[in-house]
JSON list of C-alpha atoms in Angstrom, two decimals:
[
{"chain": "A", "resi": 1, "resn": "UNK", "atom": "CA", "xyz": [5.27, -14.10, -2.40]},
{"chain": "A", "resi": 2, "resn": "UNK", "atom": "CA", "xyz": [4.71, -11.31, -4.45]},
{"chain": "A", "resi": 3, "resn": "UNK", "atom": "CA", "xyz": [8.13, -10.89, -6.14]},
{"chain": "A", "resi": 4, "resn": "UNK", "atom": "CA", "xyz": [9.16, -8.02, -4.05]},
{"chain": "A", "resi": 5, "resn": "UNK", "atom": "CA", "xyz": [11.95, -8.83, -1.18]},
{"chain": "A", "resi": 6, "resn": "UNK", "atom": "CA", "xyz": [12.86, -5.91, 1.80]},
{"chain": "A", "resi": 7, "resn": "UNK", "atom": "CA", "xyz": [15.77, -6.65, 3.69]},
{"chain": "A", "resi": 8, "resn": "UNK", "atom": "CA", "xyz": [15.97, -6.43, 6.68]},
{"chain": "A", "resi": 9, "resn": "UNK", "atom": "CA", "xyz": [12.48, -7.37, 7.80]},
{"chain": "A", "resi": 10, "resn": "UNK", "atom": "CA", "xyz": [13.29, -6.36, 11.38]},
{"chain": "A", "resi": 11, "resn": "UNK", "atom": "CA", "xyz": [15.67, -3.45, 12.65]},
{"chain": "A", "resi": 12, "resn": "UNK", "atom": "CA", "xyz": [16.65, -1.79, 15.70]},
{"chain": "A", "resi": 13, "resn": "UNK", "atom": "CA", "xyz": [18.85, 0.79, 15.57]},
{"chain": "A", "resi": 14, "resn": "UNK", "atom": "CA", "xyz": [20.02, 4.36, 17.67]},
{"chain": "A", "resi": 15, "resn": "UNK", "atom": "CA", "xyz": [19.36, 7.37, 17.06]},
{"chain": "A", "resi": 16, "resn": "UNK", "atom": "CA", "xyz": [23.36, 7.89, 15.61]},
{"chain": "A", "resi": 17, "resn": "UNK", "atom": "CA", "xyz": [23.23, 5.22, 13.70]},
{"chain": "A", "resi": 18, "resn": "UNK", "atom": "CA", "xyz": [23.27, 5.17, 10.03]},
{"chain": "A", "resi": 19, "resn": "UNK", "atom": "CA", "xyz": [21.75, 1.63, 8.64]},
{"chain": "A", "resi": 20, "resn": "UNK", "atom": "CA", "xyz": [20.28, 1.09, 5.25]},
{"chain": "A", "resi": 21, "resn": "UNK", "atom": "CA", "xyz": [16.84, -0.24, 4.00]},
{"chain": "A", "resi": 22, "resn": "UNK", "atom": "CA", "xyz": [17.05, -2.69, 0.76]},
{"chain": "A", "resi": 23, "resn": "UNK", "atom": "CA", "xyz": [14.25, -3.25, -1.56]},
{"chain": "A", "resi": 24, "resn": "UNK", "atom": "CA", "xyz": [14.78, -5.45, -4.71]},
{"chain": "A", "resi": 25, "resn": "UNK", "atom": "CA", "xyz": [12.50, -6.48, -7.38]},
{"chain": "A", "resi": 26, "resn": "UNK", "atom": "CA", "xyz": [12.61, -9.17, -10.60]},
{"chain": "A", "resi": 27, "resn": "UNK", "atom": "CA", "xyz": [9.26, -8.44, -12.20]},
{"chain": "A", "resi": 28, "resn": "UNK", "atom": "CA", "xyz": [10.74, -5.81, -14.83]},
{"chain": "A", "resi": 29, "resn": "UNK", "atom": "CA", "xyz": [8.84, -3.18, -13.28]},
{"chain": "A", "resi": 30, "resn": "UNK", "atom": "CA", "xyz": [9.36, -0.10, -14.01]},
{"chain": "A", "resi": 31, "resn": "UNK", "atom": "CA", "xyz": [8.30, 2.27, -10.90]},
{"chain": "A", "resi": 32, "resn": "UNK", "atom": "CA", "xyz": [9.61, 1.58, -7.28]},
{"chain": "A", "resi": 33, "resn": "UNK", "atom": "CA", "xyz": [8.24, 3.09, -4.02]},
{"chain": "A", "resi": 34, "resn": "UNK", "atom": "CA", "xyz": [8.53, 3.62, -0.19]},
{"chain": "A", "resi": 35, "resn": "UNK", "atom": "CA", "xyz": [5.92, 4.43, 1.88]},
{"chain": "A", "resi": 36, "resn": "UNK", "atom": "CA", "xyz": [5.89, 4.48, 5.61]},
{"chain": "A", "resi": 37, "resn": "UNK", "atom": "CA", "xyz": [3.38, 3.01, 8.19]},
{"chain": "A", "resi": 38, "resn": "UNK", "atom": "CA", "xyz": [2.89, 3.88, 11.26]},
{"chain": "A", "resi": 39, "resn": "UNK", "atom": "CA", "xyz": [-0.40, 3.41, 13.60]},
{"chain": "A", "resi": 40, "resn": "UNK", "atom": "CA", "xyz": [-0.55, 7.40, 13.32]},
{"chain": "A", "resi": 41, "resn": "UNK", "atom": "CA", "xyz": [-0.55, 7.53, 9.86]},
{"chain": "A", "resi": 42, "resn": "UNK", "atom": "CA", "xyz": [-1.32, 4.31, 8.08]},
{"chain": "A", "resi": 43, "resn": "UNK", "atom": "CA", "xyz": [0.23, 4.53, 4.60]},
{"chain": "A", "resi": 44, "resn": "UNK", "atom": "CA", "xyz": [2.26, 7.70, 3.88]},
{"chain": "A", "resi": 45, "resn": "UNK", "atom": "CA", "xyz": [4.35, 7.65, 0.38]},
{"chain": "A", "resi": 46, "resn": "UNK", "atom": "CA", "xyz": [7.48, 8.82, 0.64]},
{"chain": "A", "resi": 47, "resn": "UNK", "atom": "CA", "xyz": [9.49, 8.36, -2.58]},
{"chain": "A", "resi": 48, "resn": "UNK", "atom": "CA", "xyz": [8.56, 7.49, -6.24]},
{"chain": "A", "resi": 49, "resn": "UNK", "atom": "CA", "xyz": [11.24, 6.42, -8.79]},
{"chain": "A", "resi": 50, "resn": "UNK", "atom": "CA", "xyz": [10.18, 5.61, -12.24]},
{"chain": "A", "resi": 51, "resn": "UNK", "atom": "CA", "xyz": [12.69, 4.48, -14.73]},
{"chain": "A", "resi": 52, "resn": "UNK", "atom": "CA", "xyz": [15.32, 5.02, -12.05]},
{"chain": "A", "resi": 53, "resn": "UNK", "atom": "CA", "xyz": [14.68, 8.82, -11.38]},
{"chain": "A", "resi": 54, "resn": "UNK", "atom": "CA", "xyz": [12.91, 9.92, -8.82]},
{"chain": "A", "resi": 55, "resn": "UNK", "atom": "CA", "xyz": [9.89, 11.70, -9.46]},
{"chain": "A", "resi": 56, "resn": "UNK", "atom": "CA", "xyz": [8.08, 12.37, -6.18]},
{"chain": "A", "resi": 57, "resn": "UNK", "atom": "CA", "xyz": [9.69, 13.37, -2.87]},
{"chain": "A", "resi": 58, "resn": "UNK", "atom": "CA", "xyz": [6.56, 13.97, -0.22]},
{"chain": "A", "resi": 59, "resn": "UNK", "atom": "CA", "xyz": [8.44, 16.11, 2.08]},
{"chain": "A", "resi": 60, "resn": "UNK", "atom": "CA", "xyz": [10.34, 13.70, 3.77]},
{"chain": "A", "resi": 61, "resn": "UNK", "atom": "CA", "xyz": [13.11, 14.64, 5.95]},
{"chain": "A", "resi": 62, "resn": "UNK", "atom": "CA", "xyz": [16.44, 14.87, 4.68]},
{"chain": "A", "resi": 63, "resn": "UNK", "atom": "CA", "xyz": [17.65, 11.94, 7.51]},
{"chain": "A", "resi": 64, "resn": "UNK", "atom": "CA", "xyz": [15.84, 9.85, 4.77]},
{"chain": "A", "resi": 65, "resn": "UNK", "atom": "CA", "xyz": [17.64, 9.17, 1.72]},
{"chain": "A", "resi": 66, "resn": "UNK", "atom": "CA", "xyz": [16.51, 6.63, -1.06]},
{"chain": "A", "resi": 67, "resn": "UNK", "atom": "CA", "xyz": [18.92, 5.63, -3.77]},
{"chain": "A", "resi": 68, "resn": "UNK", "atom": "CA", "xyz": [17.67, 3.75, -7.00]},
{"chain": "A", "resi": 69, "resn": "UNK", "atom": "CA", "xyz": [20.93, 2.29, -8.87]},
{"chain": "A", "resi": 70, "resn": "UNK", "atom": "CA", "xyz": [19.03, 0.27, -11.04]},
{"chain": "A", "resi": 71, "resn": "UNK", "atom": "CA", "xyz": [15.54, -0.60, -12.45]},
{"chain": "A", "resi": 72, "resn": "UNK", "atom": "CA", "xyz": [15.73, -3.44, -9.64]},
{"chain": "A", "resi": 73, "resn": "UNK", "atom": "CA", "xyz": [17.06, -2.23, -6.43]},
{"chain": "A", "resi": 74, "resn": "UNK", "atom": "CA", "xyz": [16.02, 0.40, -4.66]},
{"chain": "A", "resi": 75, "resn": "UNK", "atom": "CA", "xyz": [17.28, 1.57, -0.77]},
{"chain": "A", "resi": 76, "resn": "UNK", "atom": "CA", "xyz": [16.39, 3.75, 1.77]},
{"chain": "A", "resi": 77, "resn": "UNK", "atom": "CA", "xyz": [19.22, 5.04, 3.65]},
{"chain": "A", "resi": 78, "resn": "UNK", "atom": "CA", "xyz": [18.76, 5.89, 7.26]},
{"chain": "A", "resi": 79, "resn": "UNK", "atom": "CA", "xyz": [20.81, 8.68, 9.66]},
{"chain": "A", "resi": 80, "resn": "UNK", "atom": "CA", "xyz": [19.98, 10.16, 12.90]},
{"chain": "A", "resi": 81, "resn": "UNK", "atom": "CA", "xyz": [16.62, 9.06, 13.11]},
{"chain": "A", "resi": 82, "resn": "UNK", "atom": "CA", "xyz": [14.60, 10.09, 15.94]},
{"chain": "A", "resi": 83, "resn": "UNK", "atom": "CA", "xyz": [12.00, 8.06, 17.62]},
{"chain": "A", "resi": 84, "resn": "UNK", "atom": "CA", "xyz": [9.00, 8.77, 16.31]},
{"chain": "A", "resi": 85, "resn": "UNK", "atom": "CA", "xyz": [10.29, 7.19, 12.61]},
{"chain": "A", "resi": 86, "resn": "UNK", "atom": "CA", "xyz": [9.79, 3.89, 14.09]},
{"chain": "A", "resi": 87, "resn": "UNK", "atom": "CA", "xyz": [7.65, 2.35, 11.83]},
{"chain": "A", "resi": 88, "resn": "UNK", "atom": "CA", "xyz": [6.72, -0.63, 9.22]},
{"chain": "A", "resi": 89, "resn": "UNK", "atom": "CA", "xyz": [8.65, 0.84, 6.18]},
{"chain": "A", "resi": 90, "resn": "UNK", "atom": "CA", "xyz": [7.12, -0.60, 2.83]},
{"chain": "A", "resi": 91, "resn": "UNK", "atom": "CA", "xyz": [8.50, -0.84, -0.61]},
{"chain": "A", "resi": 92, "resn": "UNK", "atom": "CA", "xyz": [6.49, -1.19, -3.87]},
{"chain": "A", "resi": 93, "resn": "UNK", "atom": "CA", "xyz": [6.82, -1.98, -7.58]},
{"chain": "A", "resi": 94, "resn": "UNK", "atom": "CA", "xyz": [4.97, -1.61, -10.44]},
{"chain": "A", "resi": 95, "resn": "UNK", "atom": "CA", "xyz": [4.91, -2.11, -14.22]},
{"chain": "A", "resi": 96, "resn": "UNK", "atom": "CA", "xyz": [3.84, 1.78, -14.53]},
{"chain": "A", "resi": 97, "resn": "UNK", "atom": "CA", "xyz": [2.90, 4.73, -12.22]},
{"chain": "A", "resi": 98, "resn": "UNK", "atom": "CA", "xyz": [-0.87, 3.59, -13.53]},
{"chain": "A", "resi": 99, "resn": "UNK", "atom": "CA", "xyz": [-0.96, 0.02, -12.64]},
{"chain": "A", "resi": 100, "resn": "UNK", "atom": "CA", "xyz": [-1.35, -2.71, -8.94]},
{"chain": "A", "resi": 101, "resn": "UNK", "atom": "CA", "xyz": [1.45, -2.44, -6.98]},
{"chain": "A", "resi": 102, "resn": "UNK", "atom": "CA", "xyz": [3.51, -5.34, -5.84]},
{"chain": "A", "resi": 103, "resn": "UNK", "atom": "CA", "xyz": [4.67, -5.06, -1.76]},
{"chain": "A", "resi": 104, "resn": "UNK", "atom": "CA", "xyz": [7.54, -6.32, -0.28]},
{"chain": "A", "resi": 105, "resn": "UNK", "atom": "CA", "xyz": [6.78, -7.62, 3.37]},
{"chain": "A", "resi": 106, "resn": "UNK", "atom": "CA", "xyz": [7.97, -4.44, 5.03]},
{"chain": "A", "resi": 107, "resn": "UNK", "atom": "CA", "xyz": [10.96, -3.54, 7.57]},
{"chain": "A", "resi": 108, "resn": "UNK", "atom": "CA", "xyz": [9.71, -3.20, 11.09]},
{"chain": "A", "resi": 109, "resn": "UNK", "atom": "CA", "xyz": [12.08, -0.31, 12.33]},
{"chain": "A", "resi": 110, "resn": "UNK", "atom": "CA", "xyz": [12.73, 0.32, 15.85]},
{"chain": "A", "resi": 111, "resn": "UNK", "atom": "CA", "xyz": [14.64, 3.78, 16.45]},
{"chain": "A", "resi": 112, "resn": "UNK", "atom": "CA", "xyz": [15.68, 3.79, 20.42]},
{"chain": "B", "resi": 1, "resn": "UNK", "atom": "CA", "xyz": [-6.46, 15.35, -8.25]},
{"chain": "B", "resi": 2, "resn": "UNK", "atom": "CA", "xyz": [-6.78, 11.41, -7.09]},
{"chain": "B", "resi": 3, "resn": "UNK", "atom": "CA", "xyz": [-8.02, 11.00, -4.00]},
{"chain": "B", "resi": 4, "resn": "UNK", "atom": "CA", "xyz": [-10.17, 8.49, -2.05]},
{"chain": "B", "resi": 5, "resn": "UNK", "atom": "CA", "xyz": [-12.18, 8.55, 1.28]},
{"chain": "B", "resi": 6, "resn": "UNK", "atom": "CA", "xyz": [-13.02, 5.32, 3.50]},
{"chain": "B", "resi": 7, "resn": "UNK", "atom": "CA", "xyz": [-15.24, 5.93, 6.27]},
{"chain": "B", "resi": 8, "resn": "UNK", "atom": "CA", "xyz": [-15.38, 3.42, 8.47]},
{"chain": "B", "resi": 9, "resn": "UNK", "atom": "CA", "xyz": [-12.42, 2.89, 10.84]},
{"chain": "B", "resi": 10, "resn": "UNK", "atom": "CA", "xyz": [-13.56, -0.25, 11.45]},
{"chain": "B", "resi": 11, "resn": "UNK", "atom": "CA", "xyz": [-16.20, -3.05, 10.09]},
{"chain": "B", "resi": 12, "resn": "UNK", "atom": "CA", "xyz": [-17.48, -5.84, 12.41]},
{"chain": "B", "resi": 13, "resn": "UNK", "atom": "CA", "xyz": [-19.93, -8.66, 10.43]},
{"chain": "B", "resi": 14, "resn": "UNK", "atom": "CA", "xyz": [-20.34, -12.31, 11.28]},
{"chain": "B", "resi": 15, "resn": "UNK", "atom": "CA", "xyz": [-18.86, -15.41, 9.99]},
{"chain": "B", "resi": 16, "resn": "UNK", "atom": "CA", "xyz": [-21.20, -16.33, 6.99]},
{"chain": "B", "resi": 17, "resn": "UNK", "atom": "CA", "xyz": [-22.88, -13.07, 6.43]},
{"chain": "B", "resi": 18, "resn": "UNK", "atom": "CA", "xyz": [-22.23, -10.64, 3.67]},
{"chain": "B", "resi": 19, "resn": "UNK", "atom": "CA", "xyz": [-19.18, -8.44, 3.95]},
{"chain": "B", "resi": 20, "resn": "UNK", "atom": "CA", "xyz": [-18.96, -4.21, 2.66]},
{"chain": "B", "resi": 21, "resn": "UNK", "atom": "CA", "xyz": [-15.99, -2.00, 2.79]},
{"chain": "B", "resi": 22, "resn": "UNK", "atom": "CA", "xyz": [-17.22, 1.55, 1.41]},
{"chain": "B", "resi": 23, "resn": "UNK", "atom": "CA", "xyz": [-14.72, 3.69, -0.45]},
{"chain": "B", "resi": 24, "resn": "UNK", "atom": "CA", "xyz": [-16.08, 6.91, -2.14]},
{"chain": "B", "resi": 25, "resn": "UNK", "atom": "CA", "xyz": [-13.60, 8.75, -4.95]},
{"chain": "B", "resi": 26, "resn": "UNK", "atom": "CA", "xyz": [-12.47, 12.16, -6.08]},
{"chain": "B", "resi": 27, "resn": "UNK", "atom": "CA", "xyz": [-10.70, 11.66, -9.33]},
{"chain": "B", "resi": 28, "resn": "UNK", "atom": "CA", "xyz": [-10.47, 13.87, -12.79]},
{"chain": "B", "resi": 29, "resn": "UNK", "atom": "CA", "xyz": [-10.34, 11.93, -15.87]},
{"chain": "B", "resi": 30, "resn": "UNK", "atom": "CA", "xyz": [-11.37, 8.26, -15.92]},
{"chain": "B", "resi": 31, "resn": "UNK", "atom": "CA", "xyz": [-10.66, 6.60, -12.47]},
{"chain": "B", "resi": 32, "resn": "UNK", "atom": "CA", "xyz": [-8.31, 3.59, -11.94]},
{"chain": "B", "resi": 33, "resn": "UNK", "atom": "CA", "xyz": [-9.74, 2.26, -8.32]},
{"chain": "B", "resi": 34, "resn": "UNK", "atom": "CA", "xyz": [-8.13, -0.39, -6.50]},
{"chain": "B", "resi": 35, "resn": "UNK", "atom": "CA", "xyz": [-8.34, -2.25, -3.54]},
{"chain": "B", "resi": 36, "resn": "UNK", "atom": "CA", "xyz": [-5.70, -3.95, -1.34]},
{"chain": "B", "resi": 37, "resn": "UNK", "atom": "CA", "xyz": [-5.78, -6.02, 1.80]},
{"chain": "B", "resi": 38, "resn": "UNK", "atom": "CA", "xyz": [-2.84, -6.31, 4.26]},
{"chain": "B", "resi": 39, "resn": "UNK", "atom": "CA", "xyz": [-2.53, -9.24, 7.01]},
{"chain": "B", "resi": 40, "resn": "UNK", "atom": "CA", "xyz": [-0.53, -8.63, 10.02]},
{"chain": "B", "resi": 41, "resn": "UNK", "atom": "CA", "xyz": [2.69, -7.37, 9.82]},
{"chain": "B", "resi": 42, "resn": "UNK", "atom": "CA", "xyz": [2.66, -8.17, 6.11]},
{"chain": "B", "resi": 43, "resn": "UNK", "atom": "CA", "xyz": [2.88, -5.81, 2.91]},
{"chain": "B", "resi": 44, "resn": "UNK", "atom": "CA", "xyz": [-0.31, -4.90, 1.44]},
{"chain": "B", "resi": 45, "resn": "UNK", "atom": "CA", "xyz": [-1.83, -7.55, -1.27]},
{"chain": "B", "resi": 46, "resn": "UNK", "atom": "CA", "xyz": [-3.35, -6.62, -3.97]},
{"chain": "B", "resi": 47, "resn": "UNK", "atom": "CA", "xyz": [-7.15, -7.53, -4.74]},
{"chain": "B", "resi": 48, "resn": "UNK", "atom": "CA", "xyz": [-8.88, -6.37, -7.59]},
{"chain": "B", "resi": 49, "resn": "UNK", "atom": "CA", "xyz": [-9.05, -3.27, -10.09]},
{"chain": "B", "resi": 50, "resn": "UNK", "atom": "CA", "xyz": [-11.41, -0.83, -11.80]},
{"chain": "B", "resi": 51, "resn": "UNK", "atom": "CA", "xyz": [-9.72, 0.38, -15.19]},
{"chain": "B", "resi": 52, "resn": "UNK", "atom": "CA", "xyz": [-13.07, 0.45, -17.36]},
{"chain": "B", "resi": 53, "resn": "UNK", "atom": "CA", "xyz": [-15.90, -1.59, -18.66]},
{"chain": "B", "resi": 54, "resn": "UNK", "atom": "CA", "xyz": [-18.00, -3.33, -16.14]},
{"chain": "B", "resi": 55, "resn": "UNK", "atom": "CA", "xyz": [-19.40, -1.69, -13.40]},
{"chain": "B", "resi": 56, "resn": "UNK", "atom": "CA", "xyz": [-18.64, -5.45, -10.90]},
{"chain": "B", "resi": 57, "resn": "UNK", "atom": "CA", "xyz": [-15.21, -6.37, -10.73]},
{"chain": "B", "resi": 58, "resn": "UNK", "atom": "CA", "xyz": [-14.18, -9.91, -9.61]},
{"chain": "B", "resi": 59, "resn": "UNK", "atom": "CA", "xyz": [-11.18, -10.25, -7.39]},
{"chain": "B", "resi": 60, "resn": "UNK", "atom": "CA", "xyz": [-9.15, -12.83, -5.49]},
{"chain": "B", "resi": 61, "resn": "UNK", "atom": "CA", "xyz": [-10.82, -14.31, -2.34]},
{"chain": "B", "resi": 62, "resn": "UNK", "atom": "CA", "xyz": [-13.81, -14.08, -3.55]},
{"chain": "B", "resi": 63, "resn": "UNK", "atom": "CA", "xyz": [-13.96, -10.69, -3.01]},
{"chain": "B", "resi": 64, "resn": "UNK", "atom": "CA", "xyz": [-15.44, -8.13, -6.03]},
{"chain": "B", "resi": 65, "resn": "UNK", "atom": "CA", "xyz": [-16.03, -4.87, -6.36]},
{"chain": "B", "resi": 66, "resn": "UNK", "atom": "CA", "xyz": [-18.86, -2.55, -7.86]},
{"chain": "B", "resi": 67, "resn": "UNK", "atom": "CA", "xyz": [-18.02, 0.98, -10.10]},
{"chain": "B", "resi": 68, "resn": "UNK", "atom": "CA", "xyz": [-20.75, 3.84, -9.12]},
{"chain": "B", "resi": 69, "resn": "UNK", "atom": "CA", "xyz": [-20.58, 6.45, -10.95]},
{"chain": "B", "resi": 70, "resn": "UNK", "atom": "CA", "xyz": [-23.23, 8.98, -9.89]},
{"chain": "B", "resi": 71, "resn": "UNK", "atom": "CA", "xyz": [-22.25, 7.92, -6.34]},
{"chain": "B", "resi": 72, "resn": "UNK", "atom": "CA", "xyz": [-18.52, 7.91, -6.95]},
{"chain": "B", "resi": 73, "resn": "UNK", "atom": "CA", "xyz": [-17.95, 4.88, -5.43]},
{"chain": "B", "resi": 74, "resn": "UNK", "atom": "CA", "xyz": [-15.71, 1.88, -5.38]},
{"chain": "B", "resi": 75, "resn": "UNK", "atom": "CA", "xyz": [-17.53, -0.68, -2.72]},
{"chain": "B", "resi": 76, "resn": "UNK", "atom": "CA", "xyz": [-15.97, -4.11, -1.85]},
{"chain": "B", "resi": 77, "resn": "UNK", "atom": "CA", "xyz": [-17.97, -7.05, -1.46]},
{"chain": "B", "resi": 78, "resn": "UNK", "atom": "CA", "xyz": [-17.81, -10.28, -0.53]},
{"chain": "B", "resi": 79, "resn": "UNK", "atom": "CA", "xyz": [-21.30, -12.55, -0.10]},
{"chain": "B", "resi": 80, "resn": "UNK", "atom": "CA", "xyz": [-20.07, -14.81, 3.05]},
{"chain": "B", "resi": 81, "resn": "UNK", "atom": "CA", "xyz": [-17.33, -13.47, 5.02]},
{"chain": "B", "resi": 82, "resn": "UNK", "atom": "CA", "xyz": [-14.76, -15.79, 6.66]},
{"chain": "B", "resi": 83, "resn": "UNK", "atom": "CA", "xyz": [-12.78, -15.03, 10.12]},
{"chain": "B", "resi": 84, "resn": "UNK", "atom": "CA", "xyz": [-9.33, -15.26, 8.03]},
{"chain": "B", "resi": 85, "resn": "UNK", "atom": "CA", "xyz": [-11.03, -12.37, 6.15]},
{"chain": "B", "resi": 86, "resn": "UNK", "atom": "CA", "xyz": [-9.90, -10.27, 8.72]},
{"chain": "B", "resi": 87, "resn": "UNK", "atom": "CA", "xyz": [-7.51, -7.40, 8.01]},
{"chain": "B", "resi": 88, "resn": "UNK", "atom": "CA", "xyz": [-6.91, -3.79, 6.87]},
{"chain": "B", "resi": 89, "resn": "UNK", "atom": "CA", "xyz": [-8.40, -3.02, 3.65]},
{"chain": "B", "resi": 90, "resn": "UNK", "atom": "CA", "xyz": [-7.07, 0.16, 1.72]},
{"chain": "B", "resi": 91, "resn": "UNK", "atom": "CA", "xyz": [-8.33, 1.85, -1.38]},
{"chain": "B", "resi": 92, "resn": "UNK", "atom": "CA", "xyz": [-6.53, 3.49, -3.46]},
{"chain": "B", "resi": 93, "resn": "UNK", "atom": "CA", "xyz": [-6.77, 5.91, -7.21]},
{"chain": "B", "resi": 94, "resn": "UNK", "atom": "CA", "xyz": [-3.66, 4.71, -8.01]},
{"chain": "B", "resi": 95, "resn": "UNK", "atom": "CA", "xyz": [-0.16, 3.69, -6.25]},
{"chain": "B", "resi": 96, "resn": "UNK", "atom": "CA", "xyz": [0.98, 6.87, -5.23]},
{"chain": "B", "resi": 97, "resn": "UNK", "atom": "CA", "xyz": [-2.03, 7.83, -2.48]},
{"chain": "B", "resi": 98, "resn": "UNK", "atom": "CA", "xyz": [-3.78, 5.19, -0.38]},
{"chain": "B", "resi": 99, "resn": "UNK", "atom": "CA", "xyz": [-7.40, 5.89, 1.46]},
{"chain": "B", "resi": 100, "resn": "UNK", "atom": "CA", "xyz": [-6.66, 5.90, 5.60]},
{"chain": "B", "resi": 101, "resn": "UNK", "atom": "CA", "xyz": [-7.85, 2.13, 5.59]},
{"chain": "B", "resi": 102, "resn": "UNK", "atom": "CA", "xyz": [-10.58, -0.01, 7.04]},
{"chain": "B", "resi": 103, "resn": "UNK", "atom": "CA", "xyz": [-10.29, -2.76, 9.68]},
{"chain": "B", "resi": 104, "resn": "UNK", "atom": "CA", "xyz": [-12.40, -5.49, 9.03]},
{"chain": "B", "resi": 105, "resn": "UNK", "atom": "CA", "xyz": [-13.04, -8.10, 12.02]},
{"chain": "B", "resi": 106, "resn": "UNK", "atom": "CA", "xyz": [-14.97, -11.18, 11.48]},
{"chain": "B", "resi": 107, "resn": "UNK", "atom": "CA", "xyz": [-16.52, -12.94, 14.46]},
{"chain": "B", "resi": 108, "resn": "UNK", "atom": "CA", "xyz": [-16.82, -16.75, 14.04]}
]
């Protein structure tokens, strides 16, 4: 375990639905990311947050929409996805921008 | 800019034999290298890290990792692979940009 917890690890969902990813973290760390995998493209960041702001958006689509309420949690909310953004969806922490990062497990996302 | 390059796609070796992953870097300023391995349908793990100081880094697994400056590279190593070795390795400058990865398979 590496500190990091994603719920859910597996989702299937339509392409009208609107679900939520969840990402939480108890290691004090400071920065919090998602990054997307897919066998295309293995590891492509999406979103940076660092003290709770977010301080890199790699020109995701808006159907994508992270929220960071706190230093711990950190979600990716989910609307109208289309196929081809099923994925493993990864979230990361880490004391600094500078520093390891700590991976949750991933969500396996299935958009039908 | 931070950015790194792997390769190889792909890295067969035999149970017992000696195990590389290349990984070549484009950083300005001092380079932070790291390396990470991820296990199927798992998040990545980290490994080991080059901040400064000595050019052979020691890792978990076994694994380690040597600093090459005039060749800009960021190797990892491991003298006698195992088959659970198997399993994407990524390099990385930092957190925010990973290299495309490396599959490593290890034949018993």
């Amino acid at each position: 375990e590496t500190g990091v917890t994603q719920t859910p690890r597996h989702l299937v969902m339509g392409m009208t639905n609107k679900k939520s990813l969840k990402c939480e973290q108890h290691l004090g760390h400071n920065a919090m990311y998602w990054y997307k995998q897919s066998a295309k493209k293995p590891l492509e960041l999406m979103f940076v947050y660092n003290f709770k702001e977010q301080t890199e958006n790699n020109s995701v689509p808006s159907r994508f929409s992270p929220e960071c309420p706190n230093s711990s949690h950190l979600f990716l909310h989910l609307h109208t996805l289309q196929p081809e953004d099923s994925a493993l969806y990864l979230c990361a922490s880490s004391p600094s921008w500078d520093t390891e990062a700590f991976f949750g497990q991933g969500t396996r996302l299935t958009v039908v | 800019a931070q950015s790194v390059a792997q390769p190889e796609d792909q890295v067969n070796v035999a149970e017992g034999n000696p195990l590389t992953v290349k990984c070549t870097y484009s950083v300005s300023g001092n380079p932070y290298l790291f390396w990470y391995v991820q296990y199927p349908n798992r998040g990545l793990q980290f490994l080991l890290k080059y901040i400064t100081g000595d050019n052979l880094v020691k890792g978990s697994y076994g694994f380690e990792a040597e600093f090459n400056k005039s060749q800009t590279s960021f190797h990892l190593k491991k003298p006698s692979a195992l088959v659970s070795d198997s399993a994407l390795y990524f390099c990385a400058p930092r957190a925010l940009t990973f290299g495309s990865g490396t599959r490593l398979q290890v034949q018993p």
